[in-house]
Tab-separated table of C-alpha atoms in Angstrom:
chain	number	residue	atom	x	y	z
H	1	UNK	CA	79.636	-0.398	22.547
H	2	UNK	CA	77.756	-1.449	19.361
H	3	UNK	CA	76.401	-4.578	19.096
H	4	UNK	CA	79.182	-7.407	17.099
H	5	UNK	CA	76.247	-8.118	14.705
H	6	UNK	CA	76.313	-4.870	12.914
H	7	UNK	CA	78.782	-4.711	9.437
H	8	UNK	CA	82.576	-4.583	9.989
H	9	UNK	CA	84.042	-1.679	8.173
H	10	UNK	CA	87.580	-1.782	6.721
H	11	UNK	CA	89.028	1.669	7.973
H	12	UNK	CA	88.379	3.993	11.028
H	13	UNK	CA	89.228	7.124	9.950
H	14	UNK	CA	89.905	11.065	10.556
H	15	UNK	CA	89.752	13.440	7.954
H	16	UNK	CA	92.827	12.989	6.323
H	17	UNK	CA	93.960	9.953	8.665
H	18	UNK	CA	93.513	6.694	8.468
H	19	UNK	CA	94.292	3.190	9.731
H	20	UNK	CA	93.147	-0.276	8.635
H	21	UNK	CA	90.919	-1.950	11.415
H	22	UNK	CA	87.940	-3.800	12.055
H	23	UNK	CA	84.819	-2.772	13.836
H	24	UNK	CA	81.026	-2.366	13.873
H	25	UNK	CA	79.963	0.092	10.943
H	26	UNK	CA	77.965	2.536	13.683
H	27	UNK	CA	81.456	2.514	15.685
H	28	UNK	CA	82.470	6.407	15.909
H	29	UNK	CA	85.941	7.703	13.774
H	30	UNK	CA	89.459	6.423	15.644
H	31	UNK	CA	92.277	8.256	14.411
H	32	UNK	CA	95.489	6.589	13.876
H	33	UNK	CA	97.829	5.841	17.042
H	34	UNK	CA	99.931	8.972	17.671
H	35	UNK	CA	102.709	9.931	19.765
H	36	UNK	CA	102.091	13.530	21.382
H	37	UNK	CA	104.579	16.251	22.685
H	38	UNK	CA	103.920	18.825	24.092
H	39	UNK	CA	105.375	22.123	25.503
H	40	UNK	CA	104.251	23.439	28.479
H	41	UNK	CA	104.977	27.049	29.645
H	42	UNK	CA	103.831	29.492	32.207
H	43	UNK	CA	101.130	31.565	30.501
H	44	UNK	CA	99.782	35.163	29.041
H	45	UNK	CA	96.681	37.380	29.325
H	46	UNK	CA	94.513	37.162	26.295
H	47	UNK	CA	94.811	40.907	25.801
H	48	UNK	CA	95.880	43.853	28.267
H	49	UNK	CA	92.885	45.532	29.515
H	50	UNK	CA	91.734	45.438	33.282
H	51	UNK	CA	89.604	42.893	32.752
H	52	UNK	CA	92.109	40.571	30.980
H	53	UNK	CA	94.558	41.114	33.107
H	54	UNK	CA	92.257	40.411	36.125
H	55	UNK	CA	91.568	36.577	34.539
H	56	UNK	CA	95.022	35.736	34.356
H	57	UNK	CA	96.294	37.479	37.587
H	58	UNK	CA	93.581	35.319	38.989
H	59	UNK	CA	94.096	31.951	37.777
H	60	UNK	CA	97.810	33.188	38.363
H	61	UNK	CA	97.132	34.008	42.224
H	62	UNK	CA	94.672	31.772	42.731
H	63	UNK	CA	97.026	28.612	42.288
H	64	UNK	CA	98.338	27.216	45.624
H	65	UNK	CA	101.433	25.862	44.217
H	66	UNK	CA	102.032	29.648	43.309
H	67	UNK	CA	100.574	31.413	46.624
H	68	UNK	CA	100.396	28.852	49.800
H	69	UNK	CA	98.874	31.153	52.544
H	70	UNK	CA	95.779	30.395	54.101
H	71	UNK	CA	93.092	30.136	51.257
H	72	UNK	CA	90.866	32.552	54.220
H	73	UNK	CA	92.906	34.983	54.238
H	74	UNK	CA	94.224	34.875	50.880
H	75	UNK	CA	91.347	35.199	48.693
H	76	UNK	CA	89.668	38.121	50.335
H	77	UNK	CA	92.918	40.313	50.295
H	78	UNK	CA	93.006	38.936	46.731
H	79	UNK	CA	89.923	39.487	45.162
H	80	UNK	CA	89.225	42.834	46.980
H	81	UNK	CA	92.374	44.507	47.220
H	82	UNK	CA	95.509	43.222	44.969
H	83	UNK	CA	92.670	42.527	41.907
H	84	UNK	CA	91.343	46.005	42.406
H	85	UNK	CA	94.710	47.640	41.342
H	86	UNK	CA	97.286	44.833	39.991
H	87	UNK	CA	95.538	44.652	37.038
H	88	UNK	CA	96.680	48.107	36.025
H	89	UNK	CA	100.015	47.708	36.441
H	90	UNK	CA	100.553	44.498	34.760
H	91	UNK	CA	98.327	45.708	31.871
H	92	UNK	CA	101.292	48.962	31.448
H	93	UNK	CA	103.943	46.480	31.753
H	94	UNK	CA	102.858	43.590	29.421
H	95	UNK	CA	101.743	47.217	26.442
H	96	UNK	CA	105.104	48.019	26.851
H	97	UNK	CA	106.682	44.199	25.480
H	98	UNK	CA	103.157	43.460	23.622
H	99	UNK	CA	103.521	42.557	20.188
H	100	UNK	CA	101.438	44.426	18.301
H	101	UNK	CA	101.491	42.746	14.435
H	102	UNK	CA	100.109	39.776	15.940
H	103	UNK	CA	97.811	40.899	19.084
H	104	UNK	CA	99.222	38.543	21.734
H	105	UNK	CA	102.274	38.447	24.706
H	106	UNK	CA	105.976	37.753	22.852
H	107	UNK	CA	105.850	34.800	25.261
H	108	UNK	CA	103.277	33.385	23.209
H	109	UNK	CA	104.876	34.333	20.285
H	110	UNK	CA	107.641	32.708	21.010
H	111	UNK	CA	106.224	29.334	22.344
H	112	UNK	CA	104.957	29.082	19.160
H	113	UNK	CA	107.774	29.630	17.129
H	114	UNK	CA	109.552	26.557	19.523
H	115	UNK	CA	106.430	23.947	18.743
H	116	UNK	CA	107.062	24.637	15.189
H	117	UNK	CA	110.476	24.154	14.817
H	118	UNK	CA	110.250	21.300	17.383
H	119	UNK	CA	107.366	20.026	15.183
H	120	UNK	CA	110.101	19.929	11.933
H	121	UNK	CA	112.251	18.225	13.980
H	122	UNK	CA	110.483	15.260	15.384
H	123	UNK	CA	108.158	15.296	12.271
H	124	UNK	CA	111.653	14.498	9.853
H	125	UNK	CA	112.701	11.764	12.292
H	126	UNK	CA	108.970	9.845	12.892
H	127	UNK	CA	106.676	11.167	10.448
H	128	UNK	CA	103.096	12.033	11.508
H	129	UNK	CA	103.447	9.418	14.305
H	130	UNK	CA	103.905	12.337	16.283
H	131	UNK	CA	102.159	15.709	17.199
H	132	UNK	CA	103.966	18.560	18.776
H	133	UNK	CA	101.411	20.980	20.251
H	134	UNK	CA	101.907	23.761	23.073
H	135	UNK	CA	99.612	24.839	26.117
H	136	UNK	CA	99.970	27.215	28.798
H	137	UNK	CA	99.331	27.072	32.725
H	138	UNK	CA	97.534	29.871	33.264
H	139	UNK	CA	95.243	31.337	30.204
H	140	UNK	CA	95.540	29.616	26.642
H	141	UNK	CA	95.843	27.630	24.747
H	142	UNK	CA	94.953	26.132	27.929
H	143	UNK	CA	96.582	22.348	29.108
H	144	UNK	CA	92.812	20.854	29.312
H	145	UNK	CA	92.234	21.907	25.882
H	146	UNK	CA	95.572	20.937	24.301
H	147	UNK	CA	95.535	17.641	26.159
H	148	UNK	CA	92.042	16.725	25.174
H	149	UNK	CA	92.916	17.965	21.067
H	150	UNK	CA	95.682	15.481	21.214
H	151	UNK	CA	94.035	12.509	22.700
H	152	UNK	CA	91.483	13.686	20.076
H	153	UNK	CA	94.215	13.192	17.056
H	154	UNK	CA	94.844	9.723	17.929
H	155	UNK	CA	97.588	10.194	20.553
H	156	UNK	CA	97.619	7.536	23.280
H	157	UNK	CA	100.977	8.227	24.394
H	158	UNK	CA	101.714	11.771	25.893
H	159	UNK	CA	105.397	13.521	26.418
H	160	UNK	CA	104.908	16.739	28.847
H	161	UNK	CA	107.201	18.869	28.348
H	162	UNK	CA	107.610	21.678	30.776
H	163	UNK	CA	109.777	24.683	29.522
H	164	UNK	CA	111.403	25.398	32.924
H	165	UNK	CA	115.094	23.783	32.677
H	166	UNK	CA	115.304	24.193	36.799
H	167	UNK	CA	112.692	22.299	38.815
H	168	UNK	CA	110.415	24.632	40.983
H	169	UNK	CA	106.990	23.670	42.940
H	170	UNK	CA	105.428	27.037	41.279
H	171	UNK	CA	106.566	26.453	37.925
H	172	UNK	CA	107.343	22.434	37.146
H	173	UNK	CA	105.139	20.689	39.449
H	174	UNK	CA	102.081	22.960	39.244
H	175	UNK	CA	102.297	22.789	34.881
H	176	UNK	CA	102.421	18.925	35.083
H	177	UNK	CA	99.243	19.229	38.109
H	178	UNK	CA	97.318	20.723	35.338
H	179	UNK	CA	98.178	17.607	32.886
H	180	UNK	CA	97.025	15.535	35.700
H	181	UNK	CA	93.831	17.283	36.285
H	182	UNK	CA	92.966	16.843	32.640
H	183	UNK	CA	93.365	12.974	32.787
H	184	UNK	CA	91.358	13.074	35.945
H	185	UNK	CA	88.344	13.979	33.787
H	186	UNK	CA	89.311	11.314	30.644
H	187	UNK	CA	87.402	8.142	30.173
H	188	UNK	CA	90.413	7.127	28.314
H	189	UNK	CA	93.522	8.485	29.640
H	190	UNK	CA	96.934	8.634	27.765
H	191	UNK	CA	99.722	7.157	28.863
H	192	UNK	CA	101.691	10.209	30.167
H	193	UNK	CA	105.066	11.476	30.754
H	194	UNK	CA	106.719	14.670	32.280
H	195	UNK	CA	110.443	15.698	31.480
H	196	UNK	CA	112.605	16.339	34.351
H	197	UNK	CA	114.732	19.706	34.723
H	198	UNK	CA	117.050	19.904	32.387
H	199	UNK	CA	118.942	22.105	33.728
H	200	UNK	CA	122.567	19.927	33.203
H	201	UNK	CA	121.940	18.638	30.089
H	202	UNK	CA	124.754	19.603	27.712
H	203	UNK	CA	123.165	20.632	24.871
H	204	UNK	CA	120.963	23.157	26.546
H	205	UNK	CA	124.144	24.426	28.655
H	206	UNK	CA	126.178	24.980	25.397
H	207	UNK	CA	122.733	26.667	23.596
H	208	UNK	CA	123.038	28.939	26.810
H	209	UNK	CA	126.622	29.484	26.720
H	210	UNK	CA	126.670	30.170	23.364
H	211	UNK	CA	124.163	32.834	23.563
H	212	UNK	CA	126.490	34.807	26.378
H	213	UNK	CA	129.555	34.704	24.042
H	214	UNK	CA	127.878	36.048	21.044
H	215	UNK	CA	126.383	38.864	23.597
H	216	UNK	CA	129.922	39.214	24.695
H	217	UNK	CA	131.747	39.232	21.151
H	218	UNK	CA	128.798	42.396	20.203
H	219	UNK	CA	129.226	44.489	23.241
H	220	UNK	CA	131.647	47.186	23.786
H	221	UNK	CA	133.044	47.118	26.001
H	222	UNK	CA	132.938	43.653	27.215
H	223	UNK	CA	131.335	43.118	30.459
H	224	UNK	CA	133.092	42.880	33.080
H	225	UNK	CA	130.287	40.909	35.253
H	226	UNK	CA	128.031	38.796	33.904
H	227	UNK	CA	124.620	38.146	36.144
H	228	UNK	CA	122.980	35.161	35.686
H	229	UNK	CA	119.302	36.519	37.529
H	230	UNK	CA	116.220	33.748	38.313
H	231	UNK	CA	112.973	34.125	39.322
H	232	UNK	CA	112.989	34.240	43.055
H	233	UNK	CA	110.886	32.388	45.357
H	234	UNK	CA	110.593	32.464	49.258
H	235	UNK	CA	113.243	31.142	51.067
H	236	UNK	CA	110.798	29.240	52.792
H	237	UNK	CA	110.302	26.896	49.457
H	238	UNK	CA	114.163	26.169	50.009
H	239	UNK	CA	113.798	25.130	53.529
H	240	UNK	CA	110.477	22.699	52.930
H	241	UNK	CA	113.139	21.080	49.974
H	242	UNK	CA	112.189	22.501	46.225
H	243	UNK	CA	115.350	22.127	44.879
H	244	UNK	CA	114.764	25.330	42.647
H	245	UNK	CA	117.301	27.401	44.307
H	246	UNK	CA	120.077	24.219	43.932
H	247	UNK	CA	119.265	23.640	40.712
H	248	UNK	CA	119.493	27.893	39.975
H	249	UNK	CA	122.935	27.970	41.633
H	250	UNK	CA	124.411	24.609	39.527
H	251	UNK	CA	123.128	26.214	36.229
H	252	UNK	CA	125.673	29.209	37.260
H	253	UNK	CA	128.574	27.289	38.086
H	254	UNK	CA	128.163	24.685	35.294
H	255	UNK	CA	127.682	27.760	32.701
H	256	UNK	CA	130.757	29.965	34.571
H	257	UNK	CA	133.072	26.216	33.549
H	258	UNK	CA	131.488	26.479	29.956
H	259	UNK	CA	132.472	30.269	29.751
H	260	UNK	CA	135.732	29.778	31.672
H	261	UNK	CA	134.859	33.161	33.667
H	262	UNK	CA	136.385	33.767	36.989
H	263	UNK	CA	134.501	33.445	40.125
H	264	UNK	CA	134.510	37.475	40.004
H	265	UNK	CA	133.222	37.610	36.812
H	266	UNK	CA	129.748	36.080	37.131
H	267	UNK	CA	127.143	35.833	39.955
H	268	UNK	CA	123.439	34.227	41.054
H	269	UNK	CA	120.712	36.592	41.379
H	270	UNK	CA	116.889	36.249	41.791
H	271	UNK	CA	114.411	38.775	40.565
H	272	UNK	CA	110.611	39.443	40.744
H	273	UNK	CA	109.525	39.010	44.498
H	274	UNK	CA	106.373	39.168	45.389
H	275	UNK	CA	104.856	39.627	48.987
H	276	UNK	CA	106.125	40.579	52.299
H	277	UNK	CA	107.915	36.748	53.489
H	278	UNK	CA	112.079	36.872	52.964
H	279	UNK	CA	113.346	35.015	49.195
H	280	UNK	CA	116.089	33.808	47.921
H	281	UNK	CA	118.690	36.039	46.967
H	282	UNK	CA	120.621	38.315	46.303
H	283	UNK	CA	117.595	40.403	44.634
H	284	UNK	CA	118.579	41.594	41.013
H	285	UNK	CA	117.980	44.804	41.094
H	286	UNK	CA	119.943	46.111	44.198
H	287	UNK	CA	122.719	43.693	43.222
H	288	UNK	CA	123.559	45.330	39.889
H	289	UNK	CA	122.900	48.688	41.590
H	290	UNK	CA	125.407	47.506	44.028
H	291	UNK	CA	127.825	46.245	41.671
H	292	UNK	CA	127.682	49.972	40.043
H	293	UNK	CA	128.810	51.580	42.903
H	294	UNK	CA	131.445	49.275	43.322
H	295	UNK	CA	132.920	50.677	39.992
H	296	UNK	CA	131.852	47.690	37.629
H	297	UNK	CA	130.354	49.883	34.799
H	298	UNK	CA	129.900	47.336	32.441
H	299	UNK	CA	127.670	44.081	33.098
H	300	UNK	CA	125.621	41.389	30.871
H	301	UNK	CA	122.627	39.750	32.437
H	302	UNK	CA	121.322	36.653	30.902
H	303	UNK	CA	118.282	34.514	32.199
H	304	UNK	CA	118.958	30.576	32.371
H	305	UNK	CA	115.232	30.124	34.249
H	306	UNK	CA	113.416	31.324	30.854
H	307	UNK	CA	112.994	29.495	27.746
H	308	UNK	CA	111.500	32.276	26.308
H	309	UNK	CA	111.174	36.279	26.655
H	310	UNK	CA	108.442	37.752	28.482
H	311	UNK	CA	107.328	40.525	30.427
H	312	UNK	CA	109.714	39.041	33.635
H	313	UNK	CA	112.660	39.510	31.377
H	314	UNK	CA	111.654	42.269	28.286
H	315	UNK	CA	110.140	44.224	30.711
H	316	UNK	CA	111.369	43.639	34.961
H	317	UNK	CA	115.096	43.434	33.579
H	318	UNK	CA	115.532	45.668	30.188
H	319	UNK	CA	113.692	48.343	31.993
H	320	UNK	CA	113.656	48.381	35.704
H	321	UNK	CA	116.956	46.442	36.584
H	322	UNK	CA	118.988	48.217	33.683
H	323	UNK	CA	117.491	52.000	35.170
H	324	UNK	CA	118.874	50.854	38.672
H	325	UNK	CA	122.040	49.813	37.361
H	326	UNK	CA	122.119	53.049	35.202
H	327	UNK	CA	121.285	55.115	37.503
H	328	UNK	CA	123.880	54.125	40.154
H	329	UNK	CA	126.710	55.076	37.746
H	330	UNK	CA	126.492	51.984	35.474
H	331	UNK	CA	127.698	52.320	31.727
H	332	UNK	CA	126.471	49.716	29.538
H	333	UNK	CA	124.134	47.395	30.068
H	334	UNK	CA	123.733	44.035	28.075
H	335	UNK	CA	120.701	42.084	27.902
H	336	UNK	CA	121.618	38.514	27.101
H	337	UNK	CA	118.012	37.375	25.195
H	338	UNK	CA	116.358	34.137	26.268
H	339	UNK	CA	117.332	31.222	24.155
H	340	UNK	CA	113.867	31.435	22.281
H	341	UNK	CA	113.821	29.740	19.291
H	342	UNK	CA	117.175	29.933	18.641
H	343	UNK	CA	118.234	26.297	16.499
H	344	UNK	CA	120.512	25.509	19.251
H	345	UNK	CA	118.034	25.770	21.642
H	346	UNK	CA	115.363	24.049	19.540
H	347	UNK	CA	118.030	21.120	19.356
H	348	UNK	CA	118.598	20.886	23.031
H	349	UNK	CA	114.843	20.914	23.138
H	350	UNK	CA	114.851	18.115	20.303
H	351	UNK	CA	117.596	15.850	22.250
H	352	UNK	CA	115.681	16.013	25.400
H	353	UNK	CA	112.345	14.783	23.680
H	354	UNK	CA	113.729	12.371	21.790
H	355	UNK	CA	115.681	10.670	25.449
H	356	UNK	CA	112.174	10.464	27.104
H	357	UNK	CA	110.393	9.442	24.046
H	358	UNK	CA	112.816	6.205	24.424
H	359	UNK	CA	110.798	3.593	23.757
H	360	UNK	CA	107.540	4.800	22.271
H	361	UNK	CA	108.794	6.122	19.188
């Protein structure tokens, strides 16, 4: 620190910020105390190419919260085999969902859509004491670097938000490892904290079931099955206690009460399994094939594990899970969208904040 003797200056400020304080004139800027949120979601390639798609299926594959095995036999089968050909396919699935005006993954897209509206939100209730922002786990904006651009704006206080409204180890716990890494490296850590699932709060349950009837009141006919499908994970994660398949389960039956449906007319799936270990299930796409041959020609499918399309959703189910269901004598086929940044959802998102902001703000 500077020496006391130096001159005292009146304000410590940031271009277009500014607090009154006292310290020596050499002292560097200090921005005004903030409050920061922000949402955290899974990630995107920066582009689609091989070689784009090779960085993010890395840092994707690489994580252990995502892939457990045996980092010795992992990497090599990684690096030299699934990384040799992966990329490819990924890179055809995410050009068939990219969006093109703007260069970059809907799932970006939309994350950024949700900050802003967040940002209106929290922004007509404090003021500029807080700073909404967004990252991603895997590619950018990257945690470290939102993290660090807060802290640099004055915010002392940090709310994490991850955009997963069921716990999971490869989705929750690894997006708040990254926040944790980040302080790790900070002289001057924030104060820090994470939002739990949310998958039982009421105001994203109605955002959700409000989202199914409007699906419901378009369609015709109405489905007669609607299939609420989650990203698997092994059954394994189940046994060592994630709650992720509990939590997956209670979003169905709390949504089925909000919907009134019958036990007949809505089920759990679990889509998008990776590697040769048993998951969770039933899997998605055989069960709608399934319930097709079982005569129920019309279904919905709606994803409560998203907060936002992507390619697991605009791609996996409106293209592979409807052709299965299709082409095992299904009729119509309803794609319930994510909840995005619909201003239901951005409300359930603002009620949450606000709850675990209790306090600092």
């Amino acid at each position: 620190m500077a020496s006391t003797s130096h001159s005292v200056v009146s304000e410590l400020v940031q271009p277009g910020e500014g607090r009154l304080g006292h310290a020596p004139g050499d002292h560097p800027p200090v921005p005004r105390s903030r409050v920061g949120v922000v949402l955290a979601n899974l990630g995107t390639p920066d582009a689609t190419d091989y070689w784009a798609m090779r960085r993010y299926l890395n840092e994707f594959l690489s994580d252990r919260r995502v892939v457990d095995y045996s980092r010795w036999l992992w990497q090599p089968l990684l690096q030299l085999v699934i990384l040799s050909r992966r990329p490819f396919a990924s890179g055809r699935a995410y050009r068939s969902i990219w969006n093109q005006a703007l260069d970059e993954s809907p799932l970006l897209t939309i994350t950024r859509e949700q900050t802003e509206k967040l940002a209106v939100r929290l922004e007509a209730a404090f003021g500029d004491r807080v700073v909404v922002d967004f990252c991603m786990r895997y590619g950018n904006p990257s945690t470290e670097s939102v993290l660090r651009r807060l802290q640099a704006r004055g915010c002392e206080r940090i709310l994490f938000f991850p955009l997963y409204p069921q716990y999971g180890s490869p989705t929750t716990a690894t997006a708040c490892d990254q926040a944790f890494r980040t302080l790790m490296a900070l002289k001057w850590q924030p104060a820090i904290r994470t939002v739990p699932a949310y998958f039982a709060h009421p105001d994203y349950l109605e955002a959700l079931a409000a989202s199914v009837r409007e699906a419901y009141d378009a369609a015709t006919p109405r489905p007669e099955v609607l299939v609420a499908s989650y990203h698997g994970v092994p059954k394994r994660y189940l046994e060592e206690g994630d709650p992720y398949y509990c939590h997956c389960r209670e979003t169905t039956r709390l949504l089925q009460e909000r919907l009134g449906l019958d036990d007949e007319a809505i089920e759990t799936t679990f889509q998008s399994k990776f590697g040769p270990e048993e998951w969770v299930g039933p899997a998605t796409v055989e069960r709608v094939a399934e319930l097709a041959r079982q005569g129920r020609k019309h279904i919905a499918v709606v994803s409560p594990a998203f907060a936002a399309d992507c390619v697991e959703t605009l791609e996996e189910i409106q293209q592979e899970i409807r052709d299965a269901f299709l082409e095992a004598g299904g009729e119509t086929f309803t794609y319930v969208p994510c909840l995005n940044a619909r201003e239901d959802h951005v409300a359930a998102l603002e009620a949450i904040a606000r709850h675990e902001l209790a306090g600092w703000l």
